[in-house]
């Protein structure tokens, strides 16, 4: 069966993202009841989650569909059943597969064998649902982000890679301040730049924040990197987002974080709880944007 997956933001064109954002606005204003009537979506989680899991489960229910959460512990995936077999089985029962996992190759393998849309709910390499939703939040705040400057401060992780992809598709400027040795994926950067994206990596958080409309950060040790936490805490110390960094940004700038946050590490409590922080709005918008993604993939 002909279908589309959403594994990275590069899977979408700018016009399609505009269409998804239109639907997300509609779904925020009125529950999209019936849009997934009679359909089931399986949510496969190989890593912990609060927001993604609950927002997808509630979103599918609000659309009149049936969400099936498959925690991997207790499933045959944990006992080594190949993803190629799992994908074909799940495709028979369900109309879409949402998956959070470790290596990005695992979700690619799932998508290769599935005959229904596969949605990336986070891999070690990308977190496209979060960043698409964050761009929706920023557009809502600033009425468009093309040509504006966005800052990323901290680890060149899955979130950073997805912001780079978003900059390439949506045409905003992205300056990332990362410690040496913790840059984003080199291929993601080079393909964005060769497609004309205004993406730069610097070493000074102040330089990244200068004039930005949004200052973004994330944990210093992502899921699966916990054993590096001590070393990372030392390396990332100068990359904490505090009031001094925020004061270098545009006077209307917002602070963004996908959460969960470690207060006092990558961001001060003052900034996270302060008037510029839009983290709660970001988290809420996950619901509407993910509903819109499912609607776009399943209803055309
Ligand atoms: N931001 C995010 O994806 O949160 P969870 O890990 O709680 O899903
Ligand atoms: N970079 C973080 C994001 C969590 C939502 C992680 O992968 O753990």
XYZ file of C-alpha atoms and ligand atoms in Angstrom:
316
model
C 0.000 0.000 0.000
C 1.283 3.494 -0.936
C 2.029 5.446 2.260
C 4.247 8.131 3.744
C 6.412 7.909 6.877
C 7.532 10.725 9.148
C 11.036 9.773 10.263
C 12.700 13.190 9.959
C 11.549 16.740 9.224
C 13.241 16.366 5.817
C 10.417 13.964 4.880
C 8.140 17.019 4.542
C 8.096 20.020 2.197
C 7.541 23.522 3.598
C 4.006 23.636 2.087
C 3.142 20.330 3.753
C 4.331 21.670 7.098
C 2.114 24.708 6.521
C -0.798 22.338 5.899
C 0.000 20.377 9.100
C 0.156 23.636 11.084
C -3.255 24.715 9.684
C -4.742 21.422 10.831
C -3.024 21.692 14.244
C -4.624 25.127 14.737
C -8.031 23.679 13.834
C -7.550 20.683 16.145
C -6.551 23.020 18.991
C -9.796 24.962 18.546
C -12.093 21.925 18.137
C -11.472 18.273 19.039
C -10.838 16.375 15.769
C -13.436 13.738 16.710
C -13.968 10.955 14.192
C -10.844 11.645 12.095
C -9.414 8.216 13.084
C -12.695 6.448 13.632
C -12.318 2.658 13.418
C -8.537 2.890 13.207
C -5.760 1.799 15.569
C -2.332 3.267 16.147
C 0.360 1.307 17.969
C 2.847 3.271 20.072
C 6.101 1.325 20.499
C 8.356 2.662 23.251
C 11.878 1.310 23.704
C 12.826 4.326 25.871
C 11.126 6.245 28.667
C 8.560 8.936 27.829
C 5.937 11.074 29.528
C 4.870 13.789 27.044
C 5.195 11.852 23.803
C 3.468 8.785 25.095
C 0.549 10.589 26.722
C 0.065 13.151 23.928
C -0.021 10.447 21.240
C -2.324 8.218 23.272
C -4.717 11.060 24.103
C -4.470 12.442 20.551
C -5.496 9.156 18.930
C -8.380 8.841 21.421
C -9.537 12.429 20.708
C -9.596 11.525 17.009
C -11.863 8.558 17.694
C -9.130 5.977 17.094
C -7.743 3.265 19.331
C -4.204 3.716 20.699
C -2.269 0.587 21.669
C 0.779 1.281 23.812
C 3.414 -1.421 23.442
C 6.070 -1.013 26.110
C 8.912 -3.083 24.817
C 9.593 -4.790 28.130
C 7.143 -7.668 28.104
C 6.849 -7.734 24.316
C 8.612 -10.166 22.003
C 10.777 -7.267 20.717
C 12.699 -7.384 24.012
C 13.219 -11.125 23.479
C 14.821 -10.450 20.113
C 12.019 -10.917 17.574
C 13.293 -9.171 14.434
C 11.819 -5.754 13.647
C 11.151 -6.987 10.125
C 8.701 -9.536 11.545
C 7.260 -7.135 14.131
C 6.649 -4.470 11.449
C 4.655 -6.853 9.255
C 2.588 -8.118 12.168
C 1.803 -4.638 13.508
C 0.927 -3.431 9.982
C -1.770 -6.078 9.831
C -3.482 -4.981 13.045
C -2.842 -1.238 13.022
C -3.131 1.733 10.670
C 0.059 3.484 11.848
C 3.129 2.739 13.953
C 4.631 5.376 16.249
C 8.021 4.344 17.608
C 10.600 5.663 20.086
C 13.900 3.840 19.997
C 17.713 4.056 20.194
C 19.544 3.793 16.855
C 17.843 5.623 13.988
C 18.514 2.513 11.900
C 15.927 0.680 14.049
C 13.096 2.969 12.998
C 14.312 2.846 9.393
C 14.167 -0.933 9.614
C 10.632 -0.756 11.031
C 9.604 1.598 8.202
C 11.237 -0.598 5.548
C 9.061 -3.561 6.526
C 5.849 -1.816 7.593
C 3.035 -1.335 5.110
C 1.499 1.506 7.169
C 2.932 4.953 8.046
C 5.716 4.963 10.653
C 6.204 8.048 12.836
C 9.434 8.795 14.694
C 8.700 9.524 18.352
C 12.467 10.037 19.011
C 15.627 8.194 18.093
C 19.225 8.842 19.163
C 19.542 10.917 15.979
C 16.270 12.850 15.587
C 13.172 14.068 17.460
C 11.040 15.397 14.593
C 7.618 15.479 16.332
C 9.035 17.687 19.078
C 10.794 20.126 16.753
C 7.883 20.353 14.314
C 5.678 21.198 17.265
C 8.255 23.722 18.542
C 8.260 25.469 15.149
C 4.439 25.595 15.347
C 4.731 27.199 18.790
C 7.251 29.752 17.516
C 5.135 30.574 14.462
C 2.194 31.157 16.798
C 4.295 33.571 18.861
C 6.037 35.458 16.065
C 3.658 35.031 13.116
C 6.289 33.325 10.946
C 9.912 32.307 11.462
C 11.397 32.422 7.945
C 14.530 34.595 8.043
C 14.511 34.923 11.870
C 17.366 33.725 14.050
C 16.997 30.759 16.424
C 19.719 29.715 18.897
C 20.600 26.246 20.126
C 22.906 26.039 23.148
C 24.325 22.741 24.408
C 24.569 19.217 23.088
C 24.517 18.530 19.343
C 21.960 15.793 19.966
C 18.738 14.456 18.396
C 16.956 17.776 19.093
C 19.791 19.808 17.559
C 19.797 17.609 14.443
C 16.051 18.061 14.043
C 16.346 21.846 14.462
C 18.942 21.797 11.655
C 16.524 19.898 9.425
C 13.762 22.376 10.299
C 16.022 25.320 9.418
C 16.695 23.703 6.031
C 12.997 23.201 5.251
C 11.476 26.306 6.876
C 14.231 28.830 6.054
C 15.146 30.315 9.428
C 18.686 31.024 10.590
C 20.038 28.585 13.203
C 23.185 29.179 15.244
C 24.248 26.323 17.501
C 26.735 26.777 20.345
C 28.134 23.345 21.209
C 31.299 22.334 23.058
C 33.995 20.927 20.805
C 33.460 17.187 20.414
C 29.680 17.479 20.914
C 28.678 18.868 17.515
C 25.523 17.793 15.708
C 25.686 15.025 13.104
C 28.132 16.167 10.398
C 26.026 14.734 7.572
C 22.867 16.481 8.824
C 24.770 19.796 8.933
C 26.439 19.417 5.537
C 23.277 18.384 3.730
C 21.361 21.315 5.260
C 24.099 23.768 4.310
C 24.389 22.391 0.780
C 20.627 22.937 0.425
C 21.116 26.603 1.322
C 20.245 26.461 5.050
C 21.717 29.235 7.202
C 23.157 26.942 9.884
C 26.345 27.730 11.820
C 28.138 26.042 14.723
C 29.985 28.275 17.176
C 31.650 27.693 20.558
C 30.317 30.768 22.389
C 26.740 30.635 23.774
C 26.585 34.466 23.701
C 27.303 34.502 19.977
C 24.491 32.009 19.363
C 22.034 33.945 21.535
C 22.831 37.362 19.994
C 19.592 38.735 18.507
C 17.821 35.328 18.473
C 14.030 35.163 18.842
C 14.308 31.811 20.642
C 16.988 30.270 22.831
C 16.784 26.494 22.964
C 18.553 23.979 25.094
C 18.209 20.355 26.213
C 19.705 17.958 28.756
C 23.458 17.467 28.659
C 23.170 13.665 28.730
C 20.351 12.261 26.600
C 18.704 8.885 27.142
C 21.293 6.191 26.522
C 24.187 8.554 27.432
C 23.656 8.538 31.189
C 27.039 6.884 31.782
C 28.736 10.002 30.334
C 26.835 12.376 32.649
C 29.811 13.251 34.904
C 32.167 14.144 32.074
C 29.422 16.008 30.266
C 28.556 18.041 33.381
C 32.137 19.385 33.361
C 32.297 20.033 29.607
C 28.881 21.701 29.371
C 29.192 23.960 32.438
C 29.825 27.110 30.297
C 26.782 26.249 28.159
C 24.108 26.768 30.817
C 21.260 29.060 29.735
C 20.917 31.768 32.373
C 19.611 35.349 32.488
C 22.900 36.649 31.096
C 22.512 34.501 27.964
C 18.828 35.419 27.609
C 19.622 39.125 27.882
C 21.816 38.848 24.775
C 18.852 37.573 22.692
C 16.145 39.690 21.026
C 14.161 41.672 23.635
C 11.067 39.576 22.766
C 13.005 36.290 22.779
C 11.522 33.149 24.302
C 13.241 30.308 26.128
C 12.497 26.800 24.812
C 13.188 23.312 26.156
C 11.612 20.032 25.051
C 11.641 18.754 28.675
C 12.361 16.925 30.871
C 14.781 19.594 32.172
C 17.533 19.408 34.757
C 17.244 22.701 36.631
C 20.649 24.105 37.554
C 22.372 22.122 34.798
C 21.495 23.160 31.225
C 19.117 25.924 32.425
C 18.677 27.901 35.603
C 15.435 27.586 37.533
C 15.021 31.357 37.070
C 14.962 31.081 33.260
C 12.875 27.915 33.127
C 10.221 29.388 35.428
C 10.641 32.959 34.168
C 8.424 35.127 31.969
C 10.217 34.270 28.718
C 9.855 30.515 29.132
C 7.290 28.882 26.830
C 8.033 25.292 27.803
C 4.477 24.491 28.943
C 3.001 25.821 25.699
C 5.547 23.745 23.753
C 4.523 20.589 25.599
C 0.796 21.238 25.086
C 1.212 21.864 21.364
C 2.672 18.383 20.953
C -0.888 17.089 21.216
C -2.318 19.180 18.362
C 0.680 18.895 16.043
C 0.876 15.106 16.439
C -2.857 14.831 15.769
C -2.246 16.872 12.625
C 0.692 14.635 11.589
C -1.451 11.496 11.973
C -4.304 13.159 10.099
C -1.956 14.197 7.274
C -0.435 10.695 6.974
C -3.664 8.718 7.350
C -6.297 10.961 5.759
C -4.211 12.720 3.106
N 9.924 16.060 25.126
C 9.638 14.745 25.143
O 9.688 14.057 24.121
O 9.281 14.282 26.366
P 9.062 12.754 26.796
O 10.408 12.098 26.823
O 8.431 12.854 28.152
O 8.157 12.102 25.807
N 17.683 14.718 23.938
C 16.760 14.138 24.884
C 15.358 14.478 24.528
C 14.314 13.934 25.456
C 12.914 14.266 25.048
C 16.951 12.620 24.898
O 17.104 12.027 23.817
O 16.973 12.035 25.974
